[in-house]
mmCIF file of C-alpha atoms in Angstrom:
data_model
loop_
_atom_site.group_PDB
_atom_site.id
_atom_site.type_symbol
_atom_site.label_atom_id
_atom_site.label_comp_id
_atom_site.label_asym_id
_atom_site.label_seq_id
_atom_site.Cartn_x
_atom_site.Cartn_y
_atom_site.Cartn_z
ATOM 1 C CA UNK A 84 0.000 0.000 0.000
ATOM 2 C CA UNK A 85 1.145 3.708 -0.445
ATOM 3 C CA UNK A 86 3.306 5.120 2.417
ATOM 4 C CA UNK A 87 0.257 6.639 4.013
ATOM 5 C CA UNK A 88 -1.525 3.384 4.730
ATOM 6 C CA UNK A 89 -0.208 0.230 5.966
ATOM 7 C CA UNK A 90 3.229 -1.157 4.906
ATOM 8 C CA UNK A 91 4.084 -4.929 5.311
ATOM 9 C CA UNK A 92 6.909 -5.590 7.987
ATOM 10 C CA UNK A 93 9.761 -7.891 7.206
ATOM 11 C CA UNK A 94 7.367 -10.758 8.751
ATOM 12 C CA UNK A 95 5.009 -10.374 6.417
ATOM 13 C CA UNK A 96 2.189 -8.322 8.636
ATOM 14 C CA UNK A 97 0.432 -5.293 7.511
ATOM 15 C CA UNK A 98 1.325 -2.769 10.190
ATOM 16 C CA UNK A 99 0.641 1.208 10.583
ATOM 17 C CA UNK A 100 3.585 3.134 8.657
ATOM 18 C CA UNK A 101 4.880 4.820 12.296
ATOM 19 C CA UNK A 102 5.453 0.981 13.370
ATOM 20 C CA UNK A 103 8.022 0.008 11.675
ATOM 21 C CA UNK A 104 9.974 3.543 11.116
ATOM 22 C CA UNK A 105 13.599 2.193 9.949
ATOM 23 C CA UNK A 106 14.817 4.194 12.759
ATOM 24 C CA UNK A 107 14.222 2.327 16.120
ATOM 25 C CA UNK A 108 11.898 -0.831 13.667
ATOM 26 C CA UNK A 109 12.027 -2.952 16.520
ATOM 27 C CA UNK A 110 11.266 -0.344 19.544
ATOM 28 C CA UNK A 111 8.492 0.565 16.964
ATOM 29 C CA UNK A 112 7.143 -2.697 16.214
ATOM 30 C CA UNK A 113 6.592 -4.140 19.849
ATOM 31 C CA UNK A 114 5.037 -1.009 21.077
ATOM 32 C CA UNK A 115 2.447 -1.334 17.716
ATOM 33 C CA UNK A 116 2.117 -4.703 17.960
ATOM 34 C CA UNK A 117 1.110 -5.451 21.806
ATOM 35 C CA UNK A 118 0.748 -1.756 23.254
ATOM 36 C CA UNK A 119 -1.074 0.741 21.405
ATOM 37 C CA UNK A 120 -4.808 1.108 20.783
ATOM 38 C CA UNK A 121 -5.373 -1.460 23.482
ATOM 39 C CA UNK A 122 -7.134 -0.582 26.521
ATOM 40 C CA UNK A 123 -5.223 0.173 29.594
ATOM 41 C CA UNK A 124 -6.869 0.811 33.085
ATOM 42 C CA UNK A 125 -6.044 1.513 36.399
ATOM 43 C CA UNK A 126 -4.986 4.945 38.279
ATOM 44 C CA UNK A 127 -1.339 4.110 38.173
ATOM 45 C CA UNK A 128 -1.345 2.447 34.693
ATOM 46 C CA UNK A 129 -3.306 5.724 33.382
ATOM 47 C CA UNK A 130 -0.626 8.191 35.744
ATOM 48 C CA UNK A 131 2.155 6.589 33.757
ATOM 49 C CA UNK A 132 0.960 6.960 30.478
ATOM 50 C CA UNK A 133 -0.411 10.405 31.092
ATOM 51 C CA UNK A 134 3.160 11.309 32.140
ATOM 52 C CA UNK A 135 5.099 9.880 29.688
ATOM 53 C CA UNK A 136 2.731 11.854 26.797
ATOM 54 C CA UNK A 137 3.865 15.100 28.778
ATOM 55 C CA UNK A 138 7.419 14.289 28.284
ATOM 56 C CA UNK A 139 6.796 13.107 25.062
ATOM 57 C CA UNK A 140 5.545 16.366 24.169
ATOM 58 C CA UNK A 141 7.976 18.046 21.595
ATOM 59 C CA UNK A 142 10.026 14.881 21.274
ATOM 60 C CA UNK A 143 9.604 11.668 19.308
ATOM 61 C CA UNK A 144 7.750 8.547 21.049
ATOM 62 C CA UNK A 145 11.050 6.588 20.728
ATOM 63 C CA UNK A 146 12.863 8.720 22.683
ATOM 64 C CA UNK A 147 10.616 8.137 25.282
ATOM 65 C CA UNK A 148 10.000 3.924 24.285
ATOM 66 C CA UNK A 149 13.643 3.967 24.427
ATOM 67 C CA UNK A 150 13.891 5.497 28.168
ATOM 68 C CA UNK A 151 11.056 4.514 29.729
ATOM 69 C CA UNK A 152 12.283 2.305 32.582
ATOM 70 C CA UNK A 153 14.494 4.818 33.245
ATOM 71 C CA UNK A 154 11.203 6.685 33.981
ATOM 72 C CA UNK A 155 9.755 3.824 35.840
ATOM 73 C CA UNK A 156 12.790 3.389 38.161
ATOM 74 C CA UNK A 157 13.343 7.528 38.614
ATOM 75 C CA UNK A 158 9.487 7.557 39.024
ATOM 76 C CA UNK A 159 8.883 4.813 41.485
ATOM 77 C CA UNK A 160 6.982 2.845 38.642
ATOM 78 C CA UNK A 161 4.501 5.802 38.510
ATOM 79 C CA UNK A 162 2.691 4.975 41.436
ATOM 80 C CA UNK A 163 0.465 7.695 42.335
ATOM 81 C CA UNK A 164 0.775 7.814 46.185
ATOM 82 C CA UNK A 165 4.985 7.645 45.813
ATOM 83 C CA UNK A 166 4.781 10.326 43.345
ATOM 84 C CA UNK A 167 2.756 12.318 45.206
ATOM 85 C CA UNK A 168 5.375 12.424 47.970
ATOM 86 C CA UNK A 169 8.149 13.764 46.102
ATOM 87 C CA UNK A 170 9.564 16.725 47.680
ATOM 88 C CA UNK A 171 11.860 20.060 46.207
ATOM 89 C CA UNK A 172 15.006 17.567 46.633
ATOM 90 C CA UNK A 173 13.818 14.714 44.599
ATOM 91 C CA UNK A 174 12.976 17.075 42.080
ATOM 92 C CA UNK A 175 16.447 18.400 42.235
ATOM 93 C CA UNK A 176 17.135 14.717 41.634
ATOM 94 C CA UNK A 177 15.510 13.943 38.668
ATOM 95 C CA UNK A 178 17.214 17.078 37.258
ATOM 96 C CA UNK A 179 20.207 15.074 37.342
ATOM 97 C CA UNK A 180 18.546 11.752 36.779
ATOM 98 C CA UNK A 181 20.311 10.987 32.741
ATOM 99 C CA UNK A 182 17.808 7.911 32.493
ATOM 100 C CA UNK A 183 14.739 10.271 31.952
ATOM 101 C CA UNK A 184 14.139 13.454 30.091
ATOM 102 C CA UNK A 185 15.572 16.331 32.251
ATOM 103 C CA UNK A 186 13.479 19.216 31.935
ATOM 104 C CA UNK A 187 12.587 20.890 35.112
ATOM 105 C CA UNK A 188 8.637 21.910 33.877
ATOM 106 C CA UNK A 189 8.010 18.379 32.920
ATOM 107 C CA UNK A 190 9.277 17.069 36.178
ATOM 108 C CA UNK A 191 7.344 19.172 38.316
ATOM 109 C CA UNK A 192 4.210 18.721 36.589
ATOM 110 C CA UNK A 193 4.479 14.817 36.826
ATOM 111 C CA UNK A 194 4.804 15.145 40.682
ATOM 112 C CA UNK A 195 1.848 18.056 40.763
ATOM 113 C CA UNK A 196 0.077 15.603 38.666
ATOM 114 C CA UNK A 197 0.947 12.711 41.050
ATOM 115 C CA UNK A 198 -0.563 15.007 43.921
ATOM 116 C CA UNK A 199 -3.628 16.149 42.289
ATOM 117 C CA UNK A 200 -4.209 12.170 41.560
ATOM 118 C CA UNK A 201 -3.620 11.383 45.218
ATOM 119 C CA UNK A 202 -6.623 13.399 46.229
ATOM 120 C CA UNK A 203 -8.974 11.186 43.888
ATOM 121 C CA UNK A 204 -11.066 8.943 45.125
ATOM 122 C CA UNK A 205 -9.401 5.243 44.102
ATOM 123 C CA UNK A 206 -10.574 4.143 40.514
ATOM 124 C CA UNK A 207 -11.730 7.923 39.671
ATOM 125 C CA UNK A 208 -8.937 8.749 37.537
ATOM 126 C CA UNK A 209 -9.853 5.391 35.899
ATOM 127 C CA UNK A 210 -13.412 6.667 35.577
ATOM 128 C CA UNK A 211 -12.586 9.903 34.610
ATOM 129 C CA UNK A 212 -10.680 8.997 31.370
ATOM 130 C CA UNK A 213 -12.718 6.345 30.137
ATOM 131 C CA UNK A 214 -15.493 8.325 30.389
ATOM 132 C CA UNK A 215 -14.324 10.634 27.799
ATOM 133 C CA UNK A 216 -14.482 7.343 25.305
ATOM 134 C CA UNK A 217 -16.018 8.342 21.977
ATOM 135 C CA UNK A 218 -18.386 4.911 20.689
ATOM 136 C CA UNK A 219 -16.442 2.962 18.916
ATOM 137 C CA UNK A 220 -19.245 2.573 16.614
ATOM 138 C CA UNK A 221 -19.338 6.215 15.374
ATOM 139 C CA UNK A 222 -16.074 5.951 14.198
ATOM 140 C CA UNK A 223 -15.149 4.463 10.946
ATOM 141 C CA UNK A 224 -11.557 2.353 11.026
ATOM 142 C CA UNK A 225 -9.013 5.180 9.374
ATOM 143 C CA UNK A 226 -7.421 3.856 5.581
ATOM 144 C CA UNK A 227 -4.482 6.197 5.899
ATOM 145 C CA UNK A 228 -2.979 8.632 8.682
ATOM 146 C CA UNK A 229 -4.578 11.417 7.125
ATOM 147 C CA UNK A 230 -7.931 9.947 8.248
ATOM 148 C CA UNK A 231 -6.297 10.777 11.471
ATOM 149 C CA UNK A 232 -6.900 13.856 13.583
ATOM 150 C CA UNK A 233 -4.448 15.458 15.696
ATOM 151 C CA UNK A 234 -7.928 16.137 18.287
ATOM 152 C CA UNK A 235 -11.147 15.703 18.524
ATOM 153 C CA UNK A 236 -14.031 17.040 20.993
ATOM 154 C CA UNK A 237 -13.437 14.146 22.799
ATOM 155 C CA UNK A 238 -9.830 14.660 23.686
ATOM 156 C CA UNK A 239 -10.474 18.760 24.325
ATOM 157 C CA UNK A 240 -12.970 18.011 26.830
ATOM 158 C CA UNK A 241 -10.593 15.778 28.463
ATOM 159 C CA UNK A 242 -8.249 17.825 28.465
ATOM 160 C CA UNK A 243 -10.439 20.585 29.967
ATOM 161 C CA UNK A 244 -11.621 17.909 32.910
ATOM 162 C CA UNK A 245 -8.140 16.983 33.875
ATOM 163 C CA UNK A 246 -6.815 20.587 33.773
ATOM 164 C CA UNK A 247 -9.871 21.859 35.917
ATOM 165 C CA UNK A 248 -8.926 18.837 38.783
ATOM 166 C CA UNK A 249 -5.688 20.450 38.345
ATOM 167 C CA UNK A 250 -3.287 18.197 35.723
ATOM 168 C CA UNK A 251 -0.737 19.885 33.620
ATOM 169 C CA UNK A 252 1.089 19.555 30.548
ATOM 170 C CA UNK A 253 -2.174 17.455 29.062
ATOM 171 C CA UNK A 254 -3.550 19.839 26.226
ATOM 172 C CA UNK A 255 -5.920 18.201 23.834
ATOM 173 C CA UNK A 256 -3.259 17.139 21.418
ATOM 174 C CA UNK A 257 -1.867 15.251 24.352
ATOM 175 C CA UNK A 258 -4.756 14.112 25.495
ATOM 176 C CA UNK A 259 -5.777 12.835 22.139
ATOM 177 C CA UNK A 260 -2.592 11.009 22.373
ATOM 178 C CA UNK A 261 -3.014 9.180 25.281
ATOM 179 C CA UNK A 262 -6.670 8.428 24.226
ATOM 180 C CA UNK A 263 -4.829 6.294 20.898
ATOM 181 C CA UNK A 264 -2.123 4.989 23.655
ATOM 182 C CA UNK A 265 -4.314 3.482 26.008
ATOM 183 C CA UNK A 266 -7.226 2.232 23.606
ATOM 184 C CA UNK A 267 -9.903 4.760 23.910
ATOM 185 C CA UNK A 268 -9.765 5.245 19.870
ATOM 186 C CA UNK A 269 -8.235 2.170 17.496
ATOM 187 C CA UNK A 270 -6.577 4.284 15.224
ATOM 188 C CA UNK A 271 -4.879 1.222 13.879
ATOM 189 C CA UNK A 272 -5.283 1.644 10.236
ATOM 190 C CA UNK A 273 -7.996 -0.261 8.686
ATOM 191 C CA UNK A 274 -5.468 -3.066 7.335
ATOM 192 C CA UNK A 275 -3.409 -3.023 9.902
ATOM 193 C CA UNK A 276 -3.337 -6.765 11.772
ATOM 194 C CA UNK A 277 -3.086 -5.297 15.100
ATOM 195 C CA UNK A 278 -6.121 -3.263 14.423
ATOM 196 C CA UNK A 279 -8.306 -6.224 15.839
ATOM 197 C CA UNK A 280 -6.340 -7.335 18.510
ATOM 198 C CA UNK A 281 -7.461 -5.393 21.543
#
């Protein structure tokens, strides 16, 4: 197919273009094959992957793939109530930290994300996303990435609900990111054999 829709990957399997980018195929691959599009819950699970997206911001995904136990271990495997007790020093810290993205507003959102979090009832966070779901049946499969959209309603009123509790760095480009991330859109490609596998 053209280089907008799916590509076959040296196995044989039609994937998404973005999945097997020469640079970092393999990174790439696993992340398309058993990660994206496929629905992640839990407060921590959702923490993590709304944190990574910040850091992501501005950079490519595989420079976050590529780091992201470093994040885990500099993070305390993103668990909300840890995070949430980070002080000034471990912030300090992290500056320092050359496993994760050092940029000081990133940081300190994570951890005033971590705190707003904390104050959630258990689950809510859960709840919260997933509410912002669009129906699956509304939405026809996408035949190339320009079917695509950078945002939808969907992702700018999430992004409006989590900045109103508080959360930063989670505009509705981000948002709309972590929606396709954590499998509240398939944006698989049509043809793409992962597209079914959620």
């Amino acid at each position: 197919m053209s280089a907008d829709g799916v590509v076959l990957g040296p196995d044989g399997l039609a994937r998404c273009p973005w999945g097997l980018e020469a640079e970092g195929m393999a990174d790439y691959r696993a992340y398309h094959d058993t990660e994206w599009g496929r629905p992640v819950h839990g407060d921590d699970a959702l923490f993590e992957r709304i944190s990574l997206e910040a850091f992501q911001s501005g950079l490519s995904w595989l420079t976050i793939l590529r780091r992201r136990e470093g994040f885990r271990a500099a993070f305390a495997d993103f668990k909300i109530a840890a995070v949430a007790e980070f002080t000034e020093a471990d912030e300090q810290r992290l500056l320092g930290d050359s496993r994760i993205i050092r940029n000081r507003a990133k940081i300190s959102a994570v951890v005033a994300n971590a705190r707003v979090a904390a104050e959630l009832a258990a689950g809510e966070l859960d709840k919260l996303i997933w509410s912002h779901a669009p129906n699956a049946a509304r939405r026809p499969a996408p035949r190339t990435f320009a079917d695509v959209p950078a945002t939808t309603p969907e992702s700018t009123a999430l992004a409006r609900d989590l900045k109103k509790r508080g959360f930063r760095f989670v505009g509705p480009t981000t948002a709309y990111a972590l929606m396709q991330a954590c499998g509240l859109v398939n944006d698989h490609l049509a043809d793409c054999h992962a597209r079914g596998a959620g």
